[in-house]
Short mmCIF file of C-alpha atoms in Angstrom, two decimals:
data_model
loop_
_atom_site.label_atom_id
_atom_site.label_comp_id
_atom_site.label_asym_id
_atom_site.label_seq_id
_atom_site.Cartn_x
_atom_site.Cartn_y
_atom_site.Cartn_z
CA MET A 215 10.93 13.65 9.81
CA SER A 216 7.85 15.86 10.34
CA SER A 217 5.03 14.87 12.68
CA ALA A 218 2.63 14.33 9.72
CA ARG A 219 5.15 11.89 8.12
CA ARG A 220 5.64 10.04 11.39
CA SER A 221 1.89 9.65 11.80
CA LEU A 222 1.62 8.26 8.25
CA ALA A 223 4.30 5.82 8.84
CA ALA A 224 2.78 4.64 11.96
CA VAL A 225 -0.68 4.38 10.36
CA ALA A 226 0.40 2.25 7.40
CA ALA A 227 2.81 0.05 9.24
CA GLY A 228 0.18 -1.97 10.94
CA SER A 229 -2.26 -2.30 8.04
CA VAL A 230 -2.76 -5.91 6.84
CA LEU A 231 -5.00 -6.44 3.96
CA VAL A 232 -6.19 -9.80 2.49
CA LEU A 233 -7.20 -9.98 -1.16
CA GLY A 234 -8.30 -12.92 -3.27
CA LEU A 235 -6.32 -13.47 -6.42
CA ALA A 236 -8.10 -13.35 -9.68
CA GLY A 237 -8.46 -16.71 -11.41
CA CYS A 238 -5.09 -18.47 -11.79
CA SER A 239 -3.19 -15.35 -11.21
CA LYS A 240 -0.20 -15.36 -8.88
CA GLU A 241 -0.26 -11.65 -8.48
CA VAL A 242 -2.35 -8.88 -6.93
CA ASP A 243 -2.87 -6.23 -9.67
CA ASN A 244 -1.11 -2.86 -8.95
CA GLY A 245 -4.38 -1.02 -9.48
CA GLN A 246 -5.91 -2.86 -6.52
CA VAL A 247 -2.74 -2.23 -4.33
CA GLU A 248 -3.10 1.52 -5.21
CA LYS A 249 -6.61 1.60 -4.17
CA GLN A 250 -5.89 -0.21 -0.92
CA LEU A 251 -3.15 2.11 -0.04
CA LYS A 252 -5.28 5.16 -0.48
CA SER A 253 -8.20 3.69 1.30
CA VAL A 254 -6.05 2.57 4.41
CA LEU A 255 -4.54 6.05 4.59
CA GLN A 256 -7.89 7.85 4.26
CA GLN A 257 -9.48 5.70 6.83
CA LYS A 258 -6.60 5.83 9.39
CA ALA A 259 -5.48 9.57 8.79
CA PRO A 260 -8.48 11.33 7.28
CA ASP A 261 -6.95 14.80 8.27
CA HIS A 262 -4.61 14.62 5.15
CA LYS A 263 -5.47 15.31 1.50
CA TYR A 264 -4.55 12.23 -0.77
CA GLY A 265 -3.87 12.64 -4.48
CA LYS A 266 -2.51 10.48 -7.15
CA VAL A 267 -1.32 6.91 -6.31
CA GLU A 268 1.16 4.81 -8.40
CA CYS A 269 2.34 1.41 -7.65
CA HIS A 270 4.96 0.46 -9.98
CA ASP A 271 4.49 -3.30 -10.33
CA ASP A 272 1.75 -6.01 -9.65
CA LEU A 273 2.37 -7.62 -6.17
CA LYS A 274 3.57 -11.17 -6.53
CA ALA A 275 1.89 -13.73 -4.36
CA GLU A 276 5.00 -14.72 -2.54
CA VAL A 277 5.80 -13.95 1.13
CA GLY A 278 8.41 -11.08 1.13
CA ALA A 279 7.54 -9.87 -2.27
CA LYS A 280 7.37 -6.07 -2.43
CA SER A 281 5.77 -3.33 -4.77
CA ASP A 282 7.00 0.23 -4.33
CA CYS A 283 4.26 2.83 -4.54
CA ASP A 284 4.19 6.75 -4.54
CA ILE A 285 1.15 8.69 -3.20
CA GLU A 286 0.67 12.42 -3.01
CA VAL A 287 -0.21 13.42 0.63
CA ASP A 288 -0.82 17.03 1.15
CA GLY A 289 0.71 17.95 -2.17
CA THR A 290 4.00 16.12 -1.50
CA LYS A 291 5.01 12.67 -3.00
CA GLN A 292 5.58 9.96 -0.40
CA LYS A 293 6.90 6.43 -0.85
CA PHE A 294 5.35 3.30 0.64
CA ASP A 295 6.18 -0.32 -0.07
CA ALA A 296 3.37 -3.06 -0.10
CA LYS A 297 5.05 -6.25 1.30
CA VAL A 298 3.43 -9.69 1.36
CA THR A 299 3.28 -11.32 4.77
CA LYS A 300 1.28 -14.33 4.05
CA VAL A 301 -0.23 -16.35 1.25
CA ASP A 302 -2.93 -18.82 1.98
CA GLY A 303 -4.51 -20.35 -1.08
CA ASP A 304 -6.15 -17.52 -3.02
CA LYS A 305 -5.64 -14.93 -0.29
CA VAL A 306 -2.64 -12.59 0.01
CA SER A 307 -1.93 -10.58 3.18
CA TYR A 308 0.27 -7.58 2.96
CA ASP A 309 1.22 -4.56 4.79
CA PHE A 310 2.00 -1.05 3.85
CA VAL A 311 5.32 0.31 5.07
CA LYS A 312 6.66 3.96 4.70
CA GLY A 313 9.54 3.89 2.36
#
């Protein structure tokens, strides 16, 4: 694994996000997850160029639920998983883990 990939894995592994669920929904919209993944990586590792992000499913508001995502980093597609760590009422906490 290259040093750039190792650093991205370390950056995303500790990132916990809390988002409110919209209305009665029991999911976090995949578009919101995509925005958060890109934002977290840009903030924590600004020396990389980030392109298209695609999370393939909405993230269910259940502990352990996952959504797999792809993001272009420096022109190469990389995989990350968004994994729910906690649900508290209308708030969902999740981490991004390098896939």
